[in-house]
PDB file of C-alpha atoms and ligand atoms in Angstrom:
ATOM      1  CA  MET A   7       3.429 -23.744 -65.418  1.00  0.00           C
ATOM      2  CA  ASP A   8       6.954 -22.428 -66.043  1.00  0.00           C
ATOM      3  CA  ASN A   9       9.569 -25.066 -66.749  1.00  0.00           C
ATOM      4  CA  CYS A  10       7.042 -27.815 -67.431  1.00  0.00           C
ATOM      5  CA  ILE A  11       7.816 -29.521 -70.719  1.00  0.00           C
ATOM      6  CA  PHE A  12       4.237 -30.701 -71.219  1.00  0.00           C
ATOM      7  CA  CYS A  13       2.798 -27.217 -70.516  1.00  0.00           C
ATOM      8  CA  LYS A  14       5.187 -25.990 -73.229  1.00  0.00           C
ATOM      9  CA  ILE A  15       3.843 -28.670 -75.579  1.00  0.00           C
ATOM     10  CA  ILE A  16       0.275 -27.531 -74.783  1.00  0.00           C
ATOM     11  CA  SER A  17       1.163 -23.895 -75.511  1.00  0.00           C
ATOM     12  CA  GLY A  18       3.001 -24.840 -78.712  1.00  0.00           C
ATOM     13  CA  GLU A  19       6.331 -23.540 -77.423  1.00  0.00           C
ATOM     14  CA  ILE A  20       7.708 -27.070 -77.929  1.00  0.00           C
ATOM     15  CA  PRO A  21       6.507 -29.004 -80.995  1.00  0.00           C
ATOM     16  CA  SER A  22       4.730 -32.357 -80.703  1.00  0.00           C
ATOM     17  CA  SER A  23       3.009 -34.857 -82.960  1.00  0.00           C
ATOM     18  CA  LYS A  24      -0.609 -34.378 -81.896  1.00  0.00           C
ATOM     19  CA  VAL A  25      -3.178 -37.125 -82.300  1.00  0.00           C
ATOM     20  CA  TYR A  26      -6.101 -35.537 -80.408  1.00  0.00           C
ATOM     21  CA  GLU A  27      -6.956 -32.169 -78.902  1.00  0.00           C
ATOM     22  CA  ASP A  28      -9.956 -30.507 -77.319  1.00  0.00           C
ATOM     23  CA  ASP A  29     -10.317 -27.632 -74.874  1.00  0.00           C
ATOM     24  CA  LYS A  30      -9.261 -29.732 -71.840  1.00  0.00           C
ATOM     25  CA  VAL A  31      -7.168 -32.659 -73.117  1.00  0.00           C
ATOM     26  CA  LEU A  32      -4.238 -33.196 -75.493  1.00  0.00           C
ATOM     27  CA  ALA A  33      -2.816 -36.458 -76.819  1.00  0.00           C
ATOM     28  CA  PHE A  34       0.499 -36.648 -78.674  1.00  0.00           C
ATOM     29  CA  LEU A  35       3.097 -39.240 -79.618  1.00  0.00           C
ATOM     30  CA  ASP A  36       5.655 -40.033 -76.935  1.00  0.00           C
ATOM     31  CA  ILE A  37       9.081 -39.019 -78.215  1.00  0.00           C
ATOM     32  CA  SER A  38      10.554 -42.361 -77.075  1.00  0.00           C
ATOM     33  CA  GLN A  39       8.012 -44.637 -78.923  1.00  0.00           C
ATOM     34  CA  ALA A  40       8.297 -47.673 -76.628  1.00  0.00           C
ATOM     35  CA  THR A  41       6.261 -49.335 -79.369  1.00  0.00           C
ATOM     36  CA  LYS A  42       4.919 -47.849 -82.593  1.00  0.00           C
ATOM     37  CA  GLY A  43       2.037 -45.565 -81.692  1.00  0.00           C
ATOM     38  CA  HIS A  44       3.066 -44.955 -78.053  1.00  0.00           C
ATOM     39  CA  THR A  45       0.890 -41.986 -77.115  1.00  0.00           C
ATOM     40  CA  LEU A  46       0.530 -39.732 -74.073  1.00  0.00           C
ATOM     41  CA  VAL A  47      -2.832 -38.331 -72.953  1.00  0.00           C
ATOM     42  CA  ILE A  48      -2.592 -35.257 -70.719  1.00  0.00           C
ATOM     43  CA  PRO A  49      -4.901 -32.739 -69.073  1.00  0.00           C
ATOM     44  CA  LYS A  50      -4.282 -29.164 -70.225  1.00  0.00           C
ATOM     45  CA  GLU A  51      -4.496 -28.165 -66.577  1.00  0.00           C
ATOM     46  CA  HIS A  52      -1.077 -28.518 -64.979  1.00  0.00           C
ATOM     47  CA  VAL A  53      -1.308 -31.153 -62.270  1.00  0.00           C
ATOM     48  CA  ARG A  54       1.672 -33.159 -60.975  1.00  0.00           C
ATOM     49  CA  ASN A  55       0.160 -36.647 -61.265  1.00  0.00           C
ATOM     50  CA  ILE A  56      -2.954 -38.685 -60.490  1.00  0.00           C
ATOM     51  CA  LEU A  57      -2.268 -38.523 -56.751  1.00  0.00           C
ATOM     52  CA  GLU A  58      -2.870 -34.766 -56.928  1.00  0.00           C
ATOM     53  CA  MET A  59      -5.671 -34.836 -59.485  1.00  0.00           C
ATOM     54  CA  SER A  60      -9.219 -33.733 -58.711  1.00  0.00           C
ATOM     55  CA  ALA A  61     -12.065 -36.092 -59.528  1.00  0.00           C
ATOM     56  CA  GLU A  62     -13.244 -33.576 -62.124  1.00  0.00           C
ATOM     57  CA  THR A  63      -9.901 -33.524 -63.959  1.00  0.00           C
ATOM     58  CA  ALA A  64      -9.662 -37.313 -63.744  1.00  0.00           C
ATOM     59  CA  GLU A  65     -13.134 -37.587 -65.246  1.00  0.00           C
ATOM     60  CA  THR A  66     -12.125 -35.213 -68.022  1.00  0.00           C
ATOM     61  CA  VAL A  67      -8.906 -37.065 -68.892  1.00  0.00           C
ATOM     62  CA  PHE A  68     -10.086 -40.647 -68.490  1.00  0.00           C
ATOM     63  CA  SER A  69     -13.321 -40.054 -70.362  1.00  0.00           C
ATOM     64  CA  ARG A  70     -11.226 -39.355 -73.491  1.00  0.00           C
ATOM     65  CA  VAL A  71      -8.925 -42.381 -73.091  1.00  0.00           C
ATOM     66  CA  PRO A  72     -11.100 -45.073 -74.752  1.00  0.00           C
ATOM     67  CA  LYS A  73     -11.696 -43.163 -77.983  1.00  0.00           C
ATOM     68  CA  ILE A  74      -8.060 -42.072 -78.273  1.00  0.00           C
ATOM     69  CA  ALA A  75      -6.896 -45.624 -77.481  1.00  0.00           C
ATOM     70  CA  ARG A  76      -9.193 -47.038 -80.168  1.00  0.00           C
ATOM     71  CA  ALA A  77      -7.826 -44.544 -82.698  1.00  0.00           C
ATOM     72  CA  VAL A  78      -4.203 -45.291 -81.791  1.00  0.00           C
ATOM     73  CA  GLN A  79      -4.889 -48.977 -81.879  1.00  0.00           C
ATOM     74  CA  LYS A  80      -5.601 -49.946 -85.462  1.00  0.00           C
ATOM     75  CA  ALA A  81      -2.975 -52.644 -86.032  1.00  0.00           C
ATOM     76  CA  THR A  82      -3.708 -54.853 -83.040  1.00  0.00           C
ATOM     77  CA  ARG A  83      -6.332 -55.078 -80.312  1.00  0.00           C
ATOM     78  CA  ALA A  84      -3.692 -55.234 -77.573  1.00  0.00           C
ATOM     79  CA  MET A  85      -2.563 -52.203 -75.586  1.00  0.00           C
ATOM     80  CA  ASN A  86      -1.160 -51.451 -72.155  1.00  0.00           C
ATOM     81  CA  ILE A  87      -2.463 -48.278 -70.540  1.00  0.00           C
ATOM     82  CA  LEU A  88      -0.028 -47.120 -67.896  1.00  0.00           C
ATOM     83  CA  ASN A  89       0.572 -44.263 -65.533  1.00  0.00           C
ATOM     84  CA  ASN A  90       3.538 -43.534 -63.269  1.00  0.00           C
ATOM     85  CA  ASN A  91       3.205 -41.492 -60.090  1.00  0.00           C
ATOM     86  CA  GLU A  92       6.357 -40.088 -58.465  1.00  0.00           C
ATOM     87  CA  GLU A  93       9.980 -40.887 -59.152  1.00  0.00           C
ATOM     88  CA  VAL A  94      10.144 -44.280 -57.433  1.00  0.00           C
ATOM     89  CA  ALA A  95       7.296 -45.409 -59.672  1.00  0.00           C
ATOM     90  CA  GLY A  96       9.125 -44.202 -62.781  1.00  0.00           C
ATOM     91  CA  GLN A  97       7.605 -40.754 -63.269  1.00  0.00           C
ATOM     92  CA  THR A  98      10.084 -38.483 -65.075  1.00  0.00           C
ATOM     93  CA  VAL A  99       7.803 -35.681 -66.298  1.00  0.00           C
ATOM     94  CA  PHE A 100       5.806 -34.094 -63.495  1.00  0.00           C
ATOM     95  CA  HIS A 101       2.714 -33.138 -65.467  1.00  0.00           C
ATOM     96  CA  ALA A 102       0.177 -35.967 -65.249  1.00  0.00           C
ATOM     97  CA  HIS A 103       0.044 -38.244 -68.284  1.00  0.00           C
ATOM     98  CA  ILE A 104      -1.418 -41.575 -69.300  1.00  0.00           C
ATOM     99  CA  HIS A 105       0.698 -43.827 -71.539  1.00  0.00           C
ATOM    100  CA  LEU A 106      -1.085 -45.714 -74.323  1.00  0.00           C
ATOM    101  CA  VAL A 107       1.358 -48.431 -75.393  1.00  0.00           C
ATOM    102  CA  PRO A 108       0.229 -50.608 -78.317  1.00  0.00           C
ATOM    103  CA  ARG A 109       1.362 -54.228 -78.039  1.00  0.00           C
ATOM    104  CA  TYR A 110       2.403 -56.306 -81.025  1.00  0.00           C
ATOM    105  CA  GLY A 111       3.690 -59.541 -79.488  1.00  0.00           C
ATOM    106  CA  ALA A 112       5.964 -61.076 -76.862  1.00  0.00           C
ATOM    107  CA  ASP A 113       9.044 -59.724 -78.656  1.00  0.00           C
ATOM    108  CA  ASP A 114       7.846 -56.118 -79.026  1.00  0.00           C
ATOM    109  CA  GLY A 115      10.311 -54.853 -76.413  1.00  0.00           C
ATOM    110  CA  ILE A 116       7.867 -54.375 -73.539  1.00  0.00           C
ATOM    111  CA  HIS A 117       8.583 -56.458 -70.453  1.00  0.00           C
ATOM    112  CA  MET A 118       6.232 -56.152 -67.521  1.00  0.00           C
ATOM    113  CA  GLY A 119       5.636 -58.412 -64.597  1.00  0.00           C
ATOM    114  CA  PHE A 120       4.786 -58.596 -60.950  1.00  0.00           C
ATOM    115  CA  ASP A 121       6.282 -60.803 -58.286  1.00  0.00           C
ATOM    116  CA  GLU A 122       3.516 -63.027 -56.998  1.00  0.00           C
ATOM    117  CA  HIS A 123       3.038 -63.871 -53.325  1.00  0.00           C
ATOM    118  CA  GLU A 124       1.062 -66.614 -51.642  1.00  0.00           C
ATOM    119  CA  PRO A 125      -2.227 -65.047 -50.518  1.00  0.00           C
ATOM    120  CA  ASP A 126      -2.574 -64.401 -46.784  1.00  0.00           C
ATOM    121  CA  PHE A 127      -6.309 -63.773 -46.597  1.00  0.00           C
ATOM    122  CA  ALA A 128      -6.319 -62.380 -43.054  1.00  0.00           C
ATOM    123  CA  ALA A 129      -3.592 -59.906 -43.975  1.00  0.00           C
ATOM    124  CA  LEU A 130      -5.463 -58.997 -47.164  1.00  0.00           C
ATOM    125  CA  ALA A 131      -8.624 -58.292 -45.167  1.00  0.00           C
ATOM    126  CA  ASP A 132      -6.719 -56.088 -42.684  1.00  0.00           C
ATOM    127  CA  LEU A 133      -4.941 -54.240 -45.461  1.00  0.00           C
ATOM    128  CA  ALA A 134      -8.161 -53.651 -47.411  1.00  0.00           C
ATOM    129  CA  ASP A 135      -9.768 -52.345 -44.232  1.00  0.00           C
ATOM    130  CA  SER A 136      -6.950 -49.904 -43.497  1.00  0.00           C
ATOM    131  CA  ILE A 137      -6.952 -48.599 -47.084  1.00  0.00           C
ATOM    132  CA  ALA A 138     -10.748 -48.328 -47.158  1.00  0.00           C
ATOM    133  CA  LYS A 139     -10.636 -46.121 -44.067  1.00  0.00           C
ATOM    134  CA  GLU A 140      -8.363 -43.676 -45.925  1.00  0.00           C
ATOM    135  CA  VAL A 141     -10.652 -43.222 -48.930  1.00  0.00           C
ATOM    136  CA  THR A 142     -12.049 -39.696 -48.819  1.00  0.00           C
ATOM    137  CA  GLU A 143     -13.234 -37.159 -51.336  1.00  0.00           C
TER     138      GLU A 143
HETATM  139  P1  5GP B   3       7.038 -40.931 -67.356  1.00  0.00           P
HETATM  140  O1  5GP B   3       8.353 -41.626 -67.246  1.00  0.00           O
HETATM  141  O2  5GP B   3       7.036 -39.622 -66.591  1.00  0.00           O
HETATM  142  O3  5GP B   3       5.862 -41.795 -67.039  1.00  0.00           O
HETATM  143  O4  5GP B   3       6.881 -40.598 -68.899  1.00  0.00           O
HETATM  144  C1  5GP B   3       7.340 -39.427 -69.477  1.00  0.00           C
HETATM  145  C2  5GP B   3       7.357 -39.664 -70.970  1.00  0.00           C
HETATM  146  O5  5GP B   3       7.472 -38.403 -71.624  1.00  0.00           O
HETATM  147  C3  5GP B   3       8.523 -40.519 -71.461  1.00  0.00           C
HETATM  148  O6  5GP B   3       8.026 -41.711 -72.058  1.00  0.00           O
HETATM  149  C4  5GP B   3       9.254 -39.622 -72.453  1.00  0.00           C
HETATM  150  O7  5GP B   3       9.696 -40.318 -73.605  1.00  0.00           O
HETATM  151  C5  5GP B   3       8.208 -38.580 -72.806  1.00  0.00           C
HETATM  152  N1  5GP B   3       8.764 -37.292 -73.148  1.00  0.00           N
HETATM  153  C6  5GP B   3       9.678 -36.584 -72.429  1.00  0.00           C
HETATM  154  N2  5GP B   3       9.949 -35.417 -73.049  1.00  0.00           N
HETATM  155  C7  5GP B   3       9.161 -35.380 -74.163  1.00  0.00           C
HETATM  156  C8  5GP B   3       9.000 -34.410 -75.205  1.00  0.00           C
HETATM  157  O8  5GP B   3       9.615 -33.351 -75.240  1.00  0.00           O
HETATM  158  N3  5GP B   3       8.109 -34.714 -76.189  1.00  0.00           N
HETATM  159  C9  5GP B   3       7.399 -35.880 -76.189  1.00  0.00           C
HETATM  160  N4  5GP B   3       6.549 -36.074 -77.199  1.00  0.00           N
HETATM  161  N5  5GP B   3       7.535 -36.818 -75.208  1.00  0.00           N
HETATM  162  C10 5GP B   3       8.406 -36.563 -74.225  1.00  0.00           C
HETATM  163 ZN1   ZN B   4       2.616 -28.785 -66.906  1.00  0.00          ZN
END
């Protein structure tokens, strides 16, 4: 797709530090290196994010993630695997990508957390039900 930085990386128009490539998937080092080894795994097919991904493309991309993650991860067994969908969730490049972020310790510069809420089991049941009804092919 025109004007997509990751499509340009796939075509070779923009250089990247590749760690894995096959006919459908490319993995390369993230330019920002949140931690050493920070890698992006992308489908060669241009798709905006996981919310717009077909099951087939998801299968293709995610099936490669474990072996790439194991290769990236030689120094430590710890790694966060992350994905952002849409701007509010932190997506800045609108060609789907999975972040592999090796973790080295509490002071490695990665800070993640979730606010926790007291469980309301009736509300959880209702919410699960309403989401379940929306699951389609
Ligand atoms: P997002 O915020 O969309 O989840 O992640 C986009 C990522 O792409 C960022 O971590 C950013 O550092 C990386 N990135 C943006 N432009 C380039 C580029 O030209 N080359 C590489 N290798 N990574 C890039
Ligand atoms: Zn693209």
